[in-house]
PDB file of C-alpha atoms in Angstrom:
ATOM      1  CA  MET A  95       3.655 -20.151 -15.588  1.00 54.00           C
ATOM      2  CA  ASN A  96       1.753 -18.492 -18.378  1.00 59.00           C
ATOM      3  CA  SER A  97       3.487 -16.449 -20.908  1.00 72.00           C
ATOM      4  CA  GLY A  98       2.083 -13.423 -22.726  1.00 82.00           C
ATOM      5  CA  ALA A  99       1.263  -9.834 -22.466  1.00 92.00           C
ATOM      6  CA  ILE A 100      -1.668  -7.957 -20.948  1.00 94.00           C
ATOM      7  CA  SER A 101      -2.455  -4.384 -21.411  1.00 96.00           C
ATOM      8  CA  ILE A 102      -4.645  -2.341 -19.153  1.00 96.00           C
ATOM      9  CA  LEU A 103      -5.817   1.297 -19.693  1.00 96.00           C
ATOM     10  CA  LEU A 104      -6.774   3.451 -16.743  1.00 95.00           C
ATOM     11  CA  GLU A 105      -7.795   7.034 -16.117  1.00 95.00           C
ATOM     12  CA  SER A 106      -6.002   8.930 -13.312  1.00 94.00           C
ATOM     13  CA  ASP A 107      -8.870   8.354 -10.908  1.00 91.00           C
ATOM     14  CA  PRO A 108      -8.319   6.769  -7.480  1.00 90.00           C
ATOM     15  CA  VAL A 109     -11.399   4.650  -7.822  1.00 90.00           C
ATOM     16  CA  GLU A 110      -9.969   2.973 -11.145  1.00 90.00           C
ATOM     17  CA  VAL A 111      -6.740   2.445  -9.157  1.00 90.00           C
ATOM     18  CA  ALA A 112      -8.583   0.692  -6.450  1.00 89.00           C
ATOM     19  CA  GLY A 113      -9.977  -1.801  -8.898  1.00 89.00           C
ATOM     20  CA  LEU A 114      -6.601  -2.363 -10.348  1.00 92.00           C
ATOM     21  CA  GLN A 115      -5.038  -3.803  -7.147  1.00 88.00           C
ATOM     22  CA  ALA A 116      -7.487  -6.667  -7.028  1.00 87.00           C
ATOM     23  CA  ARG A 117      -6.963  -7.252 -10.599  1.00 93.00           C
ATOM     24  CA  MET A 118      -3.127  -7.438 -10.440  1.00 94.00           C
ATOM     25  CA  LEU A 119      -3.249  -9.825  -7.456  1.00 93.00           C
ATOM     26  CA  SER A 120      -5.065 -12.097  -9.709  1.00 93.00           C
ATOM     27  CA  LEU A 121      -3.074 -11.602 -12.831  1.00 95.00           C
ATOM     28  CA  LEU A 122       0.221 -11.980 -10.925  1.00 95.00           C
ATOM     29  CA  ALA A 123      -0.930 -15.277  -9.159  1.00 93.00           C
ATOM     30  CA  GLU A 124      -1.904 -16.549 -12.668  1.00 93.00           C
ATOM     31  CA  ALA A 125       1.553 -15.453 -13.821  1.00 93.00           C
ATOM     32  CA  GLY A 126       3.197 -17.679 -11.230  1.00 91.00           C
ATOM     33  CA  LEU A 127       4.016 -15.607  -8.211  1.00 94.00           C
ATOM     34  CA  ASP A 128       2.886 -17.106  -4.821  1.00 93.00           C
ATOM     35  CA  PRO A 129       0.450 -15.076  -2.671  1.00 92.00           C
ATOM     36  CA  LEU A 130       3.029 -13.127  -0.654  1.00 94.00           C
ATOM     37  CA  ALA A 131       5.088 -12.136  -3.818  1.00 95.00           C
ATOM     38  CA  SER A 132       1.901 -11.297  -5.629  1.00 95.00           C
ATOM     39  CA  PHE A 133       0.880  -8.890  -2.852  1.00 95.00           C
ATOM     40  CA  GLN A 134       4.339  -7.371  -2.716  1.00 96.00           C
ATOM     41  CA  PHE A 135       4.613  -6.787  -6.475  1.00 97.00           C
ATOM     42  CA  ALA A 136       0.932  -5.586  -6.644  1.00 96.00           C
ATOM     43  CA  CYS A 137       1.696  -3.206  -3.910  1.00 96.00           C
ATOM     44  CA  ALA A 138       4.643  -1.759  -5.798  1.00 97.00           C
ATOM     45  CA  ILE A 139       2.737  -1.508  -8.950  1.00 97.00           C
ATOM     46  CA  ILE A 140      -0.105   0.333  -7.141  1.00 96.00           C
ATOM     47  CA  GLU A 141       2.304   2.675  -5.509  1.00 96.00           C
ATOM     48  CA  ALA A 142       3.729   3.561  -8.989  1.00 96.00           C
ATOM     49  CA  VAL A 143       0.213   4.163 -10.395  1.00 96.00           C
ATOM     50  CA  ASN A 144      -0.679   6.173  -7.325  1.00 95.00           C
ATOM     51  CA  ASN A 145       2.558   8.358  -8.213  1.00 94.00           C
ATOM     52  CA  CYS A 146       1.020   8.919 -11.618  1.00 95.00           C
ATOM     53  CA  VAL A 147      -2.335  10.173 -10.301  1.00 93.00           C
ATOM     54  CA  THR A 148      -0.930  12.351  -7.593  1.00 90.00           C
ATOM     55  CA  HIS A 149       2.434  13.557  -8.937  1.00 89.00           C
ATOM     56  CA  ALA A 150       2.440  13.166 -12.770  1.00 90.00           C
ATOM     57  CA  TYR A 151      -1.095  14.434 -13.036  1.00 93.00           C
ATOM     58  CA  LEU A 152      -1.370  16.389  -9.725  1.00 92.00           C
ATOM     59  CA  GLY A 153      -4.696  14.801  -8.957  1.00 90.00           C
ATOM     60  CA  VAL A 154      -6.363  15.847 -12.176  1.00 92.00           C
ATOM     61  CA  GLY A 155      -8.756  12.957 -13.226  1.00 92.00           C
ATOM     62  CA  GLY A 156      -9.230  11.758 -16.772  1.00 94.00           C
ATOM     63  CA  GLN A 157      -5.603  11.417 -17.689  1.00 95.00           C
ATOM     64  CA  PRO A 158      -4.240   8.315 -19.377  1.00 96.00           C
ATOM     65  CA  ILE A 159      -2.300   5.641 -17.455  1.00 97.00           C
ATOM     66  CA  ALA A 160      -1.249   2.597 -19.513  1.00 97.00           C
ATOM     67  CA  LEU A 161      -0.083  -0.703 -18.067  1.00 97.00           C
ATOM     68  CA  SER A 162       1.475  -3.430 -19.904  1.00 97.00           C
ATOM     69  CA  MET A 163       2.397  -6.874 -18.129  1.00 96.00           C
ATOM     70  CA  LEU A 164       4.825  -9.031 -19.949  1.00 95.00           C
ATOM     71  CA  THR A 165       5.196 -12.453 -18.660  1.00 92.00           C
ATOM     72  CA  GLY A 166       7.881 -15.118 -19.833  1.00 84.00           C
ATOM     73  CA  GLY A 167      10.955 -16.872 -18.853  1.00 83.00           C
ATOM     74  CA  GLU A 168      11.679 -16.304 -15.228  1.00 91.00           C
ATOM     75  CA  ARG A 169      10.343 -12.732 -14.746  1.00 95.00           C
ATOM     76  CA  ILE A 170       7.436 -10.474 -14.967  1.00 96.00           C
ATOM     77  CA  ASP A 171       7.804  -6.842 -16.274  1.00 97.00           C
ATOM     78  CA  VAL A 172       5.093  -4.347 -15.691  1.00 97.00           C
ATOM     79  CA  GLU A 173       5.418  -1.122 -17.761  1.00 98.00           C
ATOM     80  CA  ILE A 174       3.598   1.968 -16.488  1.00 98.00           C
ATOM     81  CA  ARG A 175       3.102   4.914 -18.929  1.00 97.00           C
ATOM     82  CA  ASP A 176       1.846   8.407 -18.154  1.00 97.00           C
ATOM     83  CA  THR A 177       1.996  11.670 -20.082  1.00 96.00           C
ATOM     84  CA  GLY A 178       2.931  13.855 -17.090  1.00 95.00           C
ATOM     85  CA  PRO A 179       6.189  15.775 -16.775  1.00 94.00           C
ATOM     86  CA  PRO A 180       9.559  13.877 -16.646  1.00 93.00           C
ATOM     87  CA  LEU A 181      10.315  12.282 -13.325  1.00 90.00           C
ATOM     88  CA  PRO A 182      12.918  14.055 -11.245  1.00 86.00           C
ATOM     89  CA  SER A 183      16.135  11.946 -11.270  1.00 84.00           C
ATOM     90  CA  GLU A 184      16.471  11.973  -7.523  1.00 82.00           C
ATOM     91  CA  LEU A 185      13.210   9.643  -7.450  1.00 80.00           C
ATOM     92  CA  LEU A 186      14.843   7.075  -9.397  1.00 82.00           C
ATOM     93  CA  GLN A 187      17.589   6.246  -6.639  1.00 83.00           C
ATOM     94  CA  PRO A 188      16.794   3.675  -3.915  1.00 83.00           C
ATOM     95  CA  ARG A 189      15.713   5.505  -0.721  1.00 83.00           C
ATOM     96  CA  GLU A 190      15.198   4.693   2.869  1.00 89.00           C
ATOM     97  CA  MET A 191      11.794   4.031   4.367  1.00 92.00           C
ATOM     98  CA  PRO A 192      10.716   7.057   6.239  1.00 92.00           C
ATOM     99  CA  GLY A 193      10.661   6.981  10.130  1.00 86.00           C
ATOM    100  CA  GLY A 194       7.909   5.455  12.066  1.00 81.00           C
ATOM    101  CA  GLU A 195       5.046   8.004  12.218  1.00 85.00           C
ATOM    102  CA  ALA A 196       5.849   9.806   9.003  1.00 89.00           C
ATOM    103  CA  MET A 197       2.682  10.551   7.121  1.00 90.00           C
ATOM    104  CA  SER A 198       4.123  10.197   3.620  1.00 90.00           C
ATOM    105  CA  GLY A 199       7.198   9.013   1.799  1.00 91.00           C
ATOM    106  CA  ARG A 200       6.666   5.233   1.838  1.00 94.00           C
ATOM    107  CA  GLY A 201       5.570   4.831  -1.896  1.00 94.00           C
ATOM    108  CA  TRP A 202       8.998   4.749  -3.529  1.00 94.00           C
ATOM    109  CA  PRO A 203      10.672   2.592  -0.793  1.00 95.00           C
ATOM    110  CA  ILE A 204       7.867   0.057  -1.269  1.00 96.00           C
ATOM    111  CA  ILE A 205       8.477   0.064  -5.047  1.00 96.00           C
ATOM    112  CA  TRP A 206      12.172  -0.452  -4.565  1.00 94.00           C
ATOM    113  CA  GLN A 207      11.972  -3.067  -1.876  1.00 95.00           C
ATOM    114  CA  TRP A 208       9.342  -5.218  -3.612  1.00 96.00           C
ATOM    115  CA  THR A 209      10.585  -5.241  -7.058  1.00 96.00           C
ATOM    116  CA  ASP A 210      13.948  -6.777  -8.365  1.00 96.00           C
ATOM    117  CA  ALA A 211      14.556  -4.053 -10.971  1.00 95.00           C
ATOM    118  CA  VAL A 212      13.283  -0.579 -11.603  1.00 95.00           C
ATOM    119  CA  SER A 213      13.960   1.171 -14.863  1.00 95.00           C
ATOM    120  CA  TYR A 214      12.809   4.555 -16.285  1.00 95.00           C
ATOM    121  CA  ARG A 215      12.981   6.239 -19.679  1.00 95.00           C
ATOM    122  CA  ARG A 216      11.251   9.079 -21.282  1.00 96.00           C
ATOM    123  CA  GLU A 217       9.772   8.109 -24.662  1.00 95.00           C
ATOM    124  CA  ALA A 218       7.650  10.359 -26.958  1.00 92.00           C
ATOM    125  CA  HIS A 219       6.640  12.765 -24.084  1.00 93.00           C
ATOM    126  CA  GLU A 220       5.576   9.760 -21.890  1.00 96.00           C
ATOM    127  CA  ASN A 221       7.160   8.449 -18.570  1.00 96.00           C
ATOM    128  CA  VAL A 222       7.786   4.870 -18.919  1.00 97.00           C
ATOM    129  CA  LEU A 223       8.564   3.183 -15.599  1.00 97.00           C
ATOM    130  CA  THR A 224       9.250  -0.594 -15.704  1.00 97.00           C
ATOM    131  CA  LEU A 225       9.129  -2.771 -12.662  1.00 97.00           C
ATOM    132  CA  THR A 226      10.425  -6.268 -12.850  1.00 97.00           C
ATOM    133  CA  ARG A 227       9.934  -9.153 -10.396  1.00 97.00           C
ATOM    134  CA  ARG A 228      11.619 -12.495 -10.890  1.00 94.00           C
ATOM    135  CA  LEU A 229       9.288 -15.417 -10.493  1.00 91.00           C
ATOM    136  CA  GLU A 230      11.303 -17.072  -7.627  1.00 77.00           C
ATOM    137  CA  SER A 231      12.407 -14.072  -5.576  1.00 56.00           C
ATOM    138  CA  ALA A 232      10.983 -13.965  -2.137  1.00 49.00           C
ATOM    139  CA  GLU A 233      13.142 -11.094  -0.668  1.00 52.00           C
ATOM    140  CA  SER A 234      14.751  -9.700  -3.609  1.00 48.00           C
ATOM    141  CA  PRO A 235      18.066  -7.932  -4.271  1.00 46.00           C
ATOM    142  CA  ARG A 236      17.730  -4.503  -6.192  1.00 55.00           C
ATOM    143  CA  GLU A 237      19.362  -3.655  -9.347  1.00 44.00           C
ATOM    144  CA  THR A 238      19.188  -0.196 -11.143  1.00 40.00           C
ATOM    145  CA  GLN A 239      19.035   0.209 -14.859  1.00 43.00           C
TER     146      GLN A 239
ATOM    147  CA  MET B 173     -17.000   5.123   4.027  1.00 72.00           C
ATOM    148  CA  ASN B 174     -19.142   3.026   6.223  1.00 72.00           C
ATOM    149  CA  LEU B 175     -17.107   1.600   8.819  1.00 88.00           C
ATOM    150  CA  ALA B 176     -18.468  -1.214  11.244  1.00 93.00           C
ATOM    151  CA  HIS B 177     -18.063   0.514  14.567  1.00 96.00           C
ATOM    152  CA  ARG B 178     -19.035  -0.532  18.059  1.00 96.00           C
ATOM    153  CA  THR B 179     -17.970   0.328  21.486  1.00 96.00           C
ATOM    154  CA  GLU B 180     -17.013  -2.183  24.251  1.00 95.00           C
ATOM    155  CA  ASN B 181     -15.855  -1.214  27.817  1.00 92.00           C
ATOM    156  CA  GLY B 182     -15.138   2.341  26.510  1.00 94.00           C
ATOM    157  CA  ILE B 183     -13.031   0.966  23.599  1.00 97.00           C
ATOM    158  CA  ASP B 184     -13.835   1.951  20.154  1.00 97.00           C
ATOM    159  CA  ILE B 185     -13.742  -1.092  17.897  1.00 98.00           C
ATOM    160  CA  VAL B 186     -13.677  -0.552  14.201  1.00 97.00           C
ATOM    161  CA  LYS B 187     -13.582  -3.159  11.381  1.00 97.00           C
ATOM    162  CA  LEU B 188     -11.927  -1.909   8.224  1.00 96.00           C
ATOM    163  CA  PRO B 189     -13.177  -2.978   4.790  1.00 94.00           C
ATOM    164  CA  ARG B 190     -11.344  -5.388   2.326  1.00 93.00           C
ATOM    165  CA  GLN B 191      -9.447  -2.425   0.775  1.00 93.00           C
ATOM    166  CA  LEU B 192      -7.780   0.650   2.260  1.00 94.00           C
ATOM    167  CA  GLY B 193      -6.186   2.745  -0.492  1.00 93.00           C
ATOM    168  CA  MET B 194      -5.895   6.062  -2.087  1.00 93.00           C
ATOM    169  CA  ALA B 195      -9.608   5.958  -3.229  1.00 92.00           C
ATOM    170  CA  ASP B 196     -10.781   5.371   0.417  1.00 91.00           C
ATOM    171  CA  ALA B 197      -8.228   7.252   2.249  1.00 94.00           C
ATOM    172  CA  ALA B 198      -9.986  10.625   2.810  1.00 94.00           C
ATOM    173  CA  ASP B 199     -13.237   9.083   3.879  1.00 95.00           C
ATOM    174  CA  ALA B 200     -11.592   6.560   6.191  1.00 96.00           C
ATOM    175  CA  ARG B 201      -9.505   9.283   7.710  1.00 96.00           C
ATOM    176  CA  ALA B 202     -12.590  11.457   8.351  1.00 96.00           C
ATOM    177  CA  ALA B 203     -14.670   8.461   9.716  1.00 96.00           C
ATOM    178  CA  LEU B 204     -11.820   7.531  12.113  1.00 97.00           C
ATOM    179  CA  LYS B 205     -11.178  11.010  13.170  1.00 96.00           C
ATOM    180  CA  ASP B 206     -14.933  11.339  13.997  1.00 95.00           C
ATOM    181  CA  ILE B 207     -14.901   8.206  16.044  1.00 96.00           C
ATOM    182  CA  ILE B 208     -11.643   9.153  17.971  1.00 96.00           C
ATOM    183  CA  ASN B 209     -12.964  12.703  18.608  1.00 94.00           C
ATOM    184  CA  GLY B 210     -16.160  11.268  19.764  1.00 94.00           C
ATOM    185  CA  GLY B 211     -14.701   8.721  22.101  1.00 92.00           C
ATOM    186  CA  GLY B 212     -12.039   8.405  24.718  1.00 91.00           C
ATOM    187  CA  GLY B 213      -9.046   7.849  22.111  1.00 94.00           C
ATOM    188  CA  ARG B 214      -8.955   4.102  23.087  1.00 97.00           C
ATOM    189  CA  MET B 215      -9.399   2.267  19.824  1.00 97.00           C
ATOM    190  CA  ILE B 216      -8.973  -1.237  18.279  1.00 98.00           C
ATOM    191  CA  ILE B 217      -8.885  -1.571  14.473  1.00 98.00           C
ATOM    192  CA  ASP B 218      -9.724  -5.004  13.176  1.00 97.00           C
ATOM    193  CA  LEU B 219      -7.978  -5.782   9.838  1.00 97.00           C
ATOM    194  CA  SER B 220      -9.160  -9.363   9.592  1.00 96.00           C
ATOM    195  CA  ASP B 221     -11.161  -8.473   6.345  1.00 95.00           C
ATOM    196  CA  THR B 222      -8.509  -6.042   4.964  1.00 95.00           C
ATOM    197  CA  GLU B 223      -6.521  -7.694   2.227  1.00 93.00           C
ATOM    198  CA  ILE B 224      -5.306  -4.635   0.205  1.00 92.00           C
ATOM    199  CA  VAL B 225      -3.513  -1.689   1.630  1.00 94.00           C
ATOM    200  CA  ASP B 226      -1.346   0.846   0.100  1.00 95.00           C
ATOM    201  CA  SER B 227       0.788   3.800   1.560  1.00 95.00           C
ATOM    202  CA  SER B 228      -2.300   6.109   1.586  1.00 95.00           C
ATOM    203  CA  GLY B 229      -4.009   3.481   3.782  1.00 96.00           C
ATOM    204  CA  LEU B 230      -1.064   3.228   6.002  1.00 97.00           C
ATOM    205  CA  ALA B 231      -1.001   7.093   6.364  1.00 96.00           C
ATOM    206  CA  VAL B 232      -4.690   7.035   7.472  1.00 97.00           C
ATOM    207  CA  LEU B 233      -3.676   4.437  10.318  1.00 97.00           C
ATOM    208  CA  VAL B 234      -0.699   6.554  11.314  1.00 97.00           C
ATOM    209  CA  GLY B 235      -2.824   9.577  11.560  1.00 97.00           C
ATOM    210  CA  SER B 236      -5.427   7.924  13.554  1.00 97.00           C
ATOM    211  CA  LEU B 237      -2.734   6.569  15.814  1.00 97.00           C
ATOM    212  CA  GLN B 238      -1.469  10.071  16.414  1.00 97.00           C
ATOM    213  CA  ALA B 239      -4.973  11.454  16.954  1.00 97.00           C
ATOM    214  CA  ALA B 240      -5.623   8.750  19.476  1.00 97.00           C
ATOM    215  CA  ARG B 241      -2.459   9.331  21.378  1.00 96.00           C
ATOM    216  CA  LYS B 242      -3.087  13.134  21.452  1.00 96.00           C
ATOM    217  CA  LYS B 243      -6.003  12.126  23.612  1.00 95.00           C
ATOM    218  CA  ASP B 244      -3.831  10.142  25.776  1.00 95.00           C
ATOM    219  CA  GLY B 245      -5.313   6.951  24.141  1.00 96.00           C
ATOM    220  CA  ASP B 246      -3.897   4.505  21.756  1.00 97.00           C
ATOM    221  CA  LEU B 247      -4.807   2.522  18.640  1.00 97.00           C
ATOM    222  CA  TYR B 248      -4.298  -1.284  18.641  1.00 98.00           C
ATOM    223  CA  LEU B 249      -4.408  -3.464  15.628  1.00 98.00           C
ATOM    224  CA  THR B 250      -5.781  -6.862  15.323  1.00 98.00           C
ATOM    225  CA  GLY B 251      -6.558  -9.613  12.781  1.00 97.00           C
ATOM    226  CA  MET B 252      -3.698  -8.758  10.501  1.00 97.00           C
ATOM    227  CA  GLY B 253      -3.119 -11.324   7.808  1.00 95.00           C
ATOM    228  CA  ASN B 254       0.249 -12.432   6.649  1.00 95.00           C
ATOM    229  CA  THR B 255       0.339 -10.058   3.556  1.00 95.00           C
ATOM    230  CA  VAL B 256      -0.635  -6.944   5.373  1.00 96.00           C
ATOM    231  CA  ARG B 257       1.709  -7.818   8.194  1.00 97.00           C
ATOM    232  CA  ALA B 258       4.572  -7.934   5.605  1.00 97.00           C
ATOM    233  CA  LEU B 259       3.748  -4.506   4.514  1.00 97.00           C
ATOM    234  CA  PHE B 260       3.846  -3.284   8.194  1.00 97.00           C
ATOM    235  CA  GLU B 261       7.199  -5.077   8.540  1.00 96.00           C
ATOM    236  CA  LEU B 262       8.592  -3.477   5.569  1.00 96.00           C
ATOM    237  CA  THR B 263       7.543  -0.027   6.558  1.00 96.00           C
ATOM    238  CA  ARG B 264       8.567  -0.715  10.173  1.00 95.00           C
ATOM    239  CA  LEU B 265       5.125   0.195  11.308  1.00 96.00           C
ATOM    240  CA  HIS B 266       5.047  -2.906  13.206  1.00 96.00           C
ATOM    241  CA  THR B 267       7.320  -1.199  15.723  1.00 95.00           C
ATOM    242  CA  VAL B 268       4.882   1.912  15.991  1.00 96.00           C
ATOM    243  CA  PHE B 269       1.596   0.109  16.560  1.00 97.00           C
ATOM    244  CA  GLN B 270       0.728  -2.412  19.109  1.00 97.00           C
ATOM    245  CA  ILE B 271      -0.452  -5.447  17.223  1.00 98.00           C
ATOM    246  CA  PHE B 272      -2.504  -8.262  18.555  1.00 98.00           C
ATOM    247  CA  ASP B 273      -3.667 -11.605  16.993  1.00 96.00           C
ATOM    248  CA  ASP B 274      -7.210 -10.963  17.767  1.00 96.00           C
ATOM    249  CA  GLU B 275      -9.796  -8.675  19.322  1.00 96.00           C
ATOM    250  CA  SER B 276      -9.899 -10.422  22.610  1.00 96.00           C
ATOM    251  CA  ALA B 277      -6.126 -10.185  23.052  1.00 97.00           C
ATOM    252  CA  ALA B 278      -6.304  -6.404  22.419  1.00 97.00           C
ATOM    253  CA  LEU B 279      -9.259  -6.048  24.713  1.00 96.00           C
ATOM    254  CA  ARG B 280      -7.293  -7.731  27.481  1.00 95.00           C
ATOM    255  CA  ALA B 281      -4.321  -5.495  26.759  1.00 95.00           C
ATOM    256  CA  TRP B 282      -6.539  -2.451  27.204  1.00 94.00           C
ATOM    257  CA  ALA B 283      -8.026  -3.905  30.436  1.00 92.00           C
ATOM    258  CA  GLU B 284      -4.354  -4.177  31.763  1.00 91.00           C
ATOM    259  CA  ALA B 285      -3.306  -0.710  30.474  1.00 84.00           C
TER     260      ALA B 285
END
């Protein structure tokens, strides 16, 4: 795998998020994830970024979202920062996938299911959500930090 | 959003683009709603070009399924790749939609419905 750090700055615009997913797939593959694991982790990252757009910034465009991807050892960490209000603590607990025809509520379960660890901290008026994926995990156990 | 759409034996067949995410969701929802409202509610959505879907995209498909069923129709999915299928399985939507390997299998199912 390749070690290193990559930083990506976005605005809270759905079109920018759309471009991010394809880019993440490529970056995660380069970092050593297989195609399915890359897709899974990219989905989790995009759901987290979607949450920044729709919940942290309530759909207001032009707000900053910063991604940092750190690779090295046996894991990939992706840190997502926004300047919205603090995340409600109940969002930071693993949750069940909603029932079949639900129109919403799948984002956080996707994040939890397709990462190996999720951690959150509030730092200098920013939300900092870190998603971790181990390089060799296919179906991954969860850990909360 | 410009969706590839044609009708065969009264079945609306729509091919989705490579990406169905938050940026495309509103347009896709409106386009599919127009097709369902203008047709008989019997639809096949071809996902063979679709590589990227998020929860907004899934909601578009669920909403379209509900709209089709309200017209006593249904929405069959075809051409799903392994990665998108994994997302359907994770979200358990594979138990909600009828999923076929390809369009001809879905058309046969419609003919027998």
